[in-house]
mmCIF file of C-alpha atoms and ligand atoms in Angstrom:
data_model
loop_
_atom_site.group_PDB
_atom_site.id
_atom_site.type_symbol
_atom_site.label_atom_id
_atom_site.label_comp_id
_atom_site.label_asym_id
_atom_site.label_seq_id
_atom_site.Cartn_x
_atom_site.Cartn_y
_atom_site.Cartn_z
ATOM 1 C CA MET A 26 -55.924 33.445 12.935
ATOM 2 C CA MET A 27 -58.548 33.561 10.138
ATOM 3 C CA SER A 28 -62.059 33.911 11.507
ATOM 4 C CA GLN A 29 -64.467 30.862 10.810
ATOM 5 C CA ASP A 30 -66.803 32.759 9.513
ATOM 6 C CA ARG A 31 -65.305 33.926 6.732
ATOM 7 C CA LYS A 32 -65.220 31.865 3.430
ATOM 8 C CA PRO A 33 -61.479 31.050 2.091
ATOM 9 C CA ASP A 34 -61.079 34.035 -0.300
ATOM 10 C CA GLU A 35 -63.781 35.809 0.250
ATOM 11 C CA GLY A 36 -62.744 39.613 1.573
ATOM 12 C CA LYS A 37 -59.086 38.734 0.724
ATOM 13 C CA ALA A 38 -59.421 39.344 -3.404
ATOM 14 C CA ALA A 39 -56.820 42.068 -4.064
ATOM 15 C CA ARG A 40 -58.628 45.830 -4.251
ATOM 16 C CA VAL A 41 -56.773 48.666 -5.936
ATOM 17 C CA SER A 42 -54.993 50.599 -3.596
ATOM 18 C CA ALA A 43 -54.717 54.160 -3.406
ATOM 19 C CA GLN A 44 -50.722 53.577 -2.958
ATOM 20 C CA PRO A 45 -49.206 52.819 -6.208
ATOM 21 C CA GLY A 46 -47.109 49.452 -5.622
ATOM 22 C CA HIS A 47 -49.772 47.861 -3.131
ATOM 23 C CA VAL A 48 -52.510 45.957 -3.814
ATOM 24 C CA ARG A 49 -54.873 46.072 -0.928
ATOM 25 C CA ASN A 50 -55.102 42.773 0.977
ATOM 26 C CA GLU A 51 -57.207 42.143 3.899
ATOM 27 C CA ALA A 52 -54.991 39.919 5.403
ATOM 28 C CA ILE A 53 -51.956 42.202 5.172
ATOM 29 C CA GLU A 54 -54.084 44.904 6.608
ATOM 30 C CA GLU A 55 -54.888 42.889 9.490
ATOM 31 C CA MET A 56 -51.361 41.990 10.399
ATOM 32 C CA ILE A 57 -50.408 45.848 10.192
ATOM 33 C CA ARG A 58 -53.615 46.984 12.436
ATOM 34 C CA VAL A 59 -52.708 44.439 15.148
ATOM 35 C CA ASP A 60 -49.031 45.016 15.005
ATOM 36 C CA HIS A 61 -49.427 48.966 15.088
ATOM 37 C CA ALA A 62 -51.690 48.068 17.866
ATOM 38 C CA GLY A 63 -49.341 45.908 19.958
ATOM 39 C CA GLU A 64 -46.450 48.174 19.748
ATOM 40 C CA TYR A 65 -48.750 50.909 20.782
ATOM 41 C CA GLY A 66 -49.737 48.504 23.897
ATOM 42 C CA ALA A 67 -45.778 48.036 24.614
ATOM 43 C CA VAL A 68 -45.278 51.640 24.791
ATOM 44 C CA ARG A 69 -48.192 51.898 27.130
ATOM 45 C CA ILE A 70 -47.025 49.034 29.446
ATOM 46 C CA TYR A 71 -43.360 50.161 29.813
ATOM 47 C CA GLN A 72 -44.927 53.525 30.652
ATOM 48 C CA GLY A 73 -46.734 52.207 33.130
ATOM 49 C CA GLN A 74 -43.704 50.359 34.971
ATOM 50 C CA LEU A 75 -41.864 53.434 34.417
ATOM 51 C CA ALA A 76 -44.349 55.934 35.793
ATOM 52 C CA ILE A 77 -44.378 53.691 39.362
ATOM 53 C CA LEU A 78 -40.289 52.672 39.303
ATOM 54 C CA ARG A 79 -39.183 56.233 38.602
ATOM 55 C CA ALA A 80 -41.061 57.211 42.155
ATOM 56 C CA LEU A 81 -39.383 54.475 43.876
ATOM 57 C CA PRO A 82 -35.775 54.800 45.580
ATOM 58 C CA ASN A 83 -32.967 52.594 44.537
ATOM 59 C CA LYS A 84 -34.661 51.726 41.064
ATOM 60 C CA LYS A 85 -32.253 53.530 38.894
ATOM 61 C CA GLU A 86 -30.631 50.390 37.172
ATOM 62 C CA LEU A 87 -33.853 48.869 36.318
ATOM 63 C CA VAL A 88 -35.179 52.234 35.362
ATOM 64 C CA GLU A 89 -32.362 52.507 32.776
ATOM 65 C CA LYS A 90 -33.039 48.965 31.524
ATOM 66 C CA LEU A 91 -36.717 49.420 30.873
ATOM 67 C CA GLU A 92 -35.945 52.833 29.222
ATOM 68 C CA HIS A 93 -33.913 51.113 26.884
ATOM 69 C CA MET A 94 -36.671 48.637 26.241
ATOM 70 C CA ALA A 95 -39.145 51.487 25.968
ATOM 71 C CA LYS A 96 -37.162 53.212 23.418
ATOM 72 C CA ASP A 97 -37.066 50.230 21.205
ATOM 73 C CA GLU A 98 -40.693 49.918 21.426
ATOM 74 C CA GLU A 99 -41.221 53.730 20.514
ATOM 75 C CA ILE A 100 -39.178 52.984 17.527
ATOM 76 C CA HIS A 101 -41.448 49.959 16.500
ATOM 77 C CA LEU A 102 -44.367 51.728 16.922
ATOM 78 C CA ALA A 103 -43.208 54.961 14.750
ATOM 79 C CA ARG A 104 -42.544 52.641 11.756
ATOM 80 C CA PHE A 105 -45.893 51.106 12.091
ATOM 81 C CA ASN A 106 -47.342 54.439 12.329
ATOM 82 C CA GLU A 107 -45.992 55.242 9.062
ATOM 83 C CA ILE A 108 -46.979 51.826 7.705
ATOM 84 C CA VAL A 109 -50.512 52.278 8.734
ATOM 85 C CA ASN A 110 -50.144 55.727 7.215
ATOM 86 C CA GLU A 111 -48.482 54.692 3.886
ATOM 87 C CA ARG A 112 -50.885 51.725 3.209
ATOM 88 C CA GLY A 113 -54.158 53.264 4.614
ATOM 89 C CA VAL A 114 -54.691 50.823 7.201
ATOM 90 C CA ARG A 115 -57.461 51.485 9.633
ATOM 91 C CA PRO A 116 -56.133 51.600 13.359
ATOM 92 C CA THR A 117 -57.903 49.523 15.573
ATOM 93 C CA ALA A 118 -60.989 51.238 17.496
ATOM 94 C CA PHE A 119 -59.410 49.762 20.557
ATOM 95 C CA ALA A 120 -56.764 52.212 20.932
ATOM 96 C CA PRO A 121 -58.194 53.897 23.975
ATOM 97 C CA VAL A 122 -58.922 50.674 25.574
ATOM 98 C CA TRP A 123 -55.081 49.500 24.696
ATOM 99 C CA HIS A 124 -54.015 52.932 26.129
ATOM 100 C CA VAL A 125 -55.497 52.187 29.540
ATOM 101 C CA ALA A 126 -54.950 48.533 29.874
ATOM 102 C CA GLY A 127 -51.258 48.901 28.662
ATOM 103 C CA PHE A 128 -50.313 51.437 31.167
ATOM 104 C CA ALA A 129 -52.560 49.489 34.013
ATOM 105 C CA LEU A 130 -50.720 46.133 33.370
ATOM 106 C CA GLY A 131 -47.506 47.758 33.496
ATOM 107 C CA ALA A 132 -48.219 49.841 36.535
ATOM 108 C CA ALA A 133 -49.655 46.812 38.426
ATOM 109 C CA THR A 134 -46.836 44.667 37.905
ATOM 110 C CA ALA A 135 -44.232 47.383 38.858
ATOM 111 C CA LEU A 136 -46.012 47.474 41.986
ATOM 112 C CA MET A 137 -46.129 43.807 42.763
ATOM 113 C CA GLY A 138 -42.218 43.950 42.472
ATOM 114 C CA GLU A 139 -39.014 44.246 40.144
ATOM 115 C CA LYS A 140 -39.649 40.244 39.415
ATOM 116 C CA ALA A 141 -43.042 40.661 38.369
ATOM 117 C CA ALA A 142 -42.342 43.582 36.296
ATOM 118 C CA HIS A 143 -39.846 41.259 34.401
ATOM 119 C CA ALA A 144 -42.501 38.224 34.218
ATOM 120 C CA CYS A 145 -44.746 40.846 32.716
ATOM 121 C CA THR A 146 -42.199 41.913 29.899
ATOM 122 C CA ALA A 147 -41.442 38.196 29.517
ATOM 123 C CA ALA A 148 -44.889 36.958 28.879
ATOM 124 C CA VAL A 149 -45.709 39.882 26.568
ATOM 125 C CA GLU A 150 -42.555 39.212 24.716
ATOM 126 C CA GLU A 151 -43.194 35.489 24.376
ATOM 127 C CA VAL A 152 -46.609 36.181 22.991
ATOM 128 C CA ILE A 153 -45.476 38.813 20.313
ATOM 129 C CA ASP A 154 -42.503 36.355 19.610
ATOM 130 C CA GLU A 155 -45.047 33.797 18.791
ATOM 131 C CA HIS A 156 -47.387 36.103 16.934
ATOM 132 C CA TYR A 157 -44.571 37.774 14.707
ATOM 133 C CA LYS A 158 -43.016 34.342 13.669
ATOM 134 C CA HIS A 159 -46.396 33.412 12.505
ATOM 135 C CA GLN A 160 -46.729 36.620 10.674
ATOM 136 C CA VAL A 161 -43.212 36.231 9.188
ATOM 137 C CA ASP A 162 -44.225 32.939 7.658
ATOM 138 C CA ARG A 163 -47.363 33.992 6.209
ATOM 139 C CA LEU A 164 -45.274 36.841 4.392
ATOM 140 C CA ASP A 165 -42.858 34.526 3.206
ATOM 141 C CA SER A 166 -45.412 32.636 1.536
ATOM 142 C CA MET A 167 -46.551 35.947 -0.262
ATOM 143 C CA GLY A 168 -43.510 36.290 -2.050
ATOM 144 C CA ALA A 169 -41.405 39.390 -2.914
ATOM 145 C CA ALA A 170 -43.957 42.258 -3.006
ATOM 146 C CA GLU A 171 -44.340 42.084 0.938
ATOM 147 C CA LYS A 172 -40.385 41.134 1.474
ATOM 148 C CA PRO A 173 -40.234 44.529 3.312
ATOM 149 C CA LEU A 174 -42.876 44.276 5.634
ATOM 150 C CA ARG A 175 -41.716 40.739 6.678
ATOM 151 C CA ASP A 176 -38.121 42.052 7.161
ATOM 152 C CA THR A 177 -39.438 44.772 9.241
ATOM 153 C CA ILE A 178 -41.227 42.225 11.519
ATOM 154 C CA GLU A 179 -38.708 39.889 11.620
ATOM 155 C CA LYS A 180 -36.369 42.763 12.783
ATOM 156 C CA PHE A 181 -38.611 43.777 15.492
ATOM 157 C CA ARG A 182 -39.385 39.981 16.332
ATOM 158 C CA LEU A 183 -35.553 39.803 17.213
ATOM 159 C CA GLU A 184 -35.403 42.704 19.442
ATOM 160 C CA GLU A 185 -38.606 41.459 21.279
ATOM 161 C CA VAL A 186 -37.009 38.269 21.973
ATOM 162 C CA GLU A 187 -33.937 40.269 23.592
ATOM 163 C CA HIS A 188 -36.487 41.804 25.542
ATOM 164 C CA ARG A 189 -37.703 38.782 26.696
ATOM 165 C CA ASP A 190 -34.158 37.338 27.240
ATOM 166 C CA GLN A 191 -33.287 40.390 29.259
ATOM 167 C CA ALA A 192 -36.117 39.932 31.558
ATOM 168 C CA ILE A 193 -35.834 35.945 32.326
ATOM 169 C CA ALA A 194 -32.011 36.646 32.830
ATOM 170 C CA ALA A 195 -33.156 39.449 35.336
ATOM 171 C CA GLY A 196 -35.453 36.998 37.323
ATOM 172 C CA ALA A 197 -38.631 37.330 35.780
ATOM 173 C CA ARG A 198 -39.507 33.449 36.335
ATOM 174 C CA GLU A 199 -38.652 34.028 40.002
ATOM 175 C CA ALA A 200 -41.453 36.440 40.648
ATOM 176 C CA PRO A 201 -44.240 35.253 42.784
ATOM 177 C CA ALA A 202 -46.876 33.171 41.653
ATOM 178 C CA TYR A 203 -45.018 33.435 38.365
ATOM 179 C CA PRO A 204 -47.086 30.744 36.408
ATOM 180 C CA LEU A 205 -50.403 32.163 37.311
ATOM 181 C CA LEU A 206 -49.049 35.678 36.691
ATOM 182 C CA SER A 207 -47.536 34.655 33.209
ATOM 183 C CA GLY A 208 -50.446 32.517 32.138
ATOM 184 C CA ALA A 209 -52.913 35.678 32.875
ATOM 185 C CA ILE A 210 -50.797 38.035 30.770
ATOM 186 C CA LYS A 211 -50.105 35.804 28.220
ATOM 187 C CA ALA A 212 -54.066 35.095 27.884
ATOM 188 C CA ALA A 213 -54.806 38.732 27.848
ATOM 189 C CA CYS A 214 -52.381 39.195 25.434
ATOM 190 C CA ARG A 215 -53.660 36.518 22.861
ATOM 191 C CA LEU A 216 -57.199 37.974 23.374
ATOM 192 C CA ALA A 217 -55.658 41.315 22.802
ATOM 193 C CA ILE A 218 -54.442 40.190 19.363
ATOM 194 C CA ARG A 219 -57.283 38.658 18.393
ATOM 195 C CA ILE A 220 -59.581 41.686 18.892
ATOM 196 C CA SER A 221 -57.067 44.049 17.353
ATOM 197 C CA GLU A 222 -56.968 42.022 13.971
ATOM 198 C CA LYS A 223 -60.851 42.595 13.238
ATOM 199 C CA ALA A 224 -61.748 45.642 15.457
HETATM 200 FE FE1 FE2 B 327 -42.164 46.233 19.793
HETATM 201 FE FE1 FE2 B 328 -40.727 44.430 22.957
#
């Protein structure tokens, strides 16, 4: 996900970091920035879904399921909050947008019905799985120094895959207009990823 306008090594040269033990690396800062933004978006999606579903009757089981997934996202976000601070990464300027858009996506899909809410989870997690897989491969090629970050992302990736599988098992693919809904959500997530890496 490199921008085309950047020359290969420009901007990626190691700079001395304020934090001992880490050289600053723009590619890694982009990874941390986008993951931090993504986990924030995930928390907001679940908050949006839960705001609707808690107000509806007979949704106790679903609410509990979503609360469990939301808890995982809060843990992911808390860890990325720490990493952003430890490594002095500038957070995305788009946080206020993801604050609103994440919640709106969650609320809108929950209003469409239980299966649409699961379709939202499945679509988001599918994109995140791809995204994290790509990052793990890149970090693997960077050697031992970035192993802790690589392991954190891999651990989170496996949890996202679990969320996706749970959503599919709960009937995500039976949501009305599933291919259209899923395609639109995935496209929006991929766009959000590209924006949050750079901005
Ligand atoms: Fe997450
Ligand atoms: Fe997740």
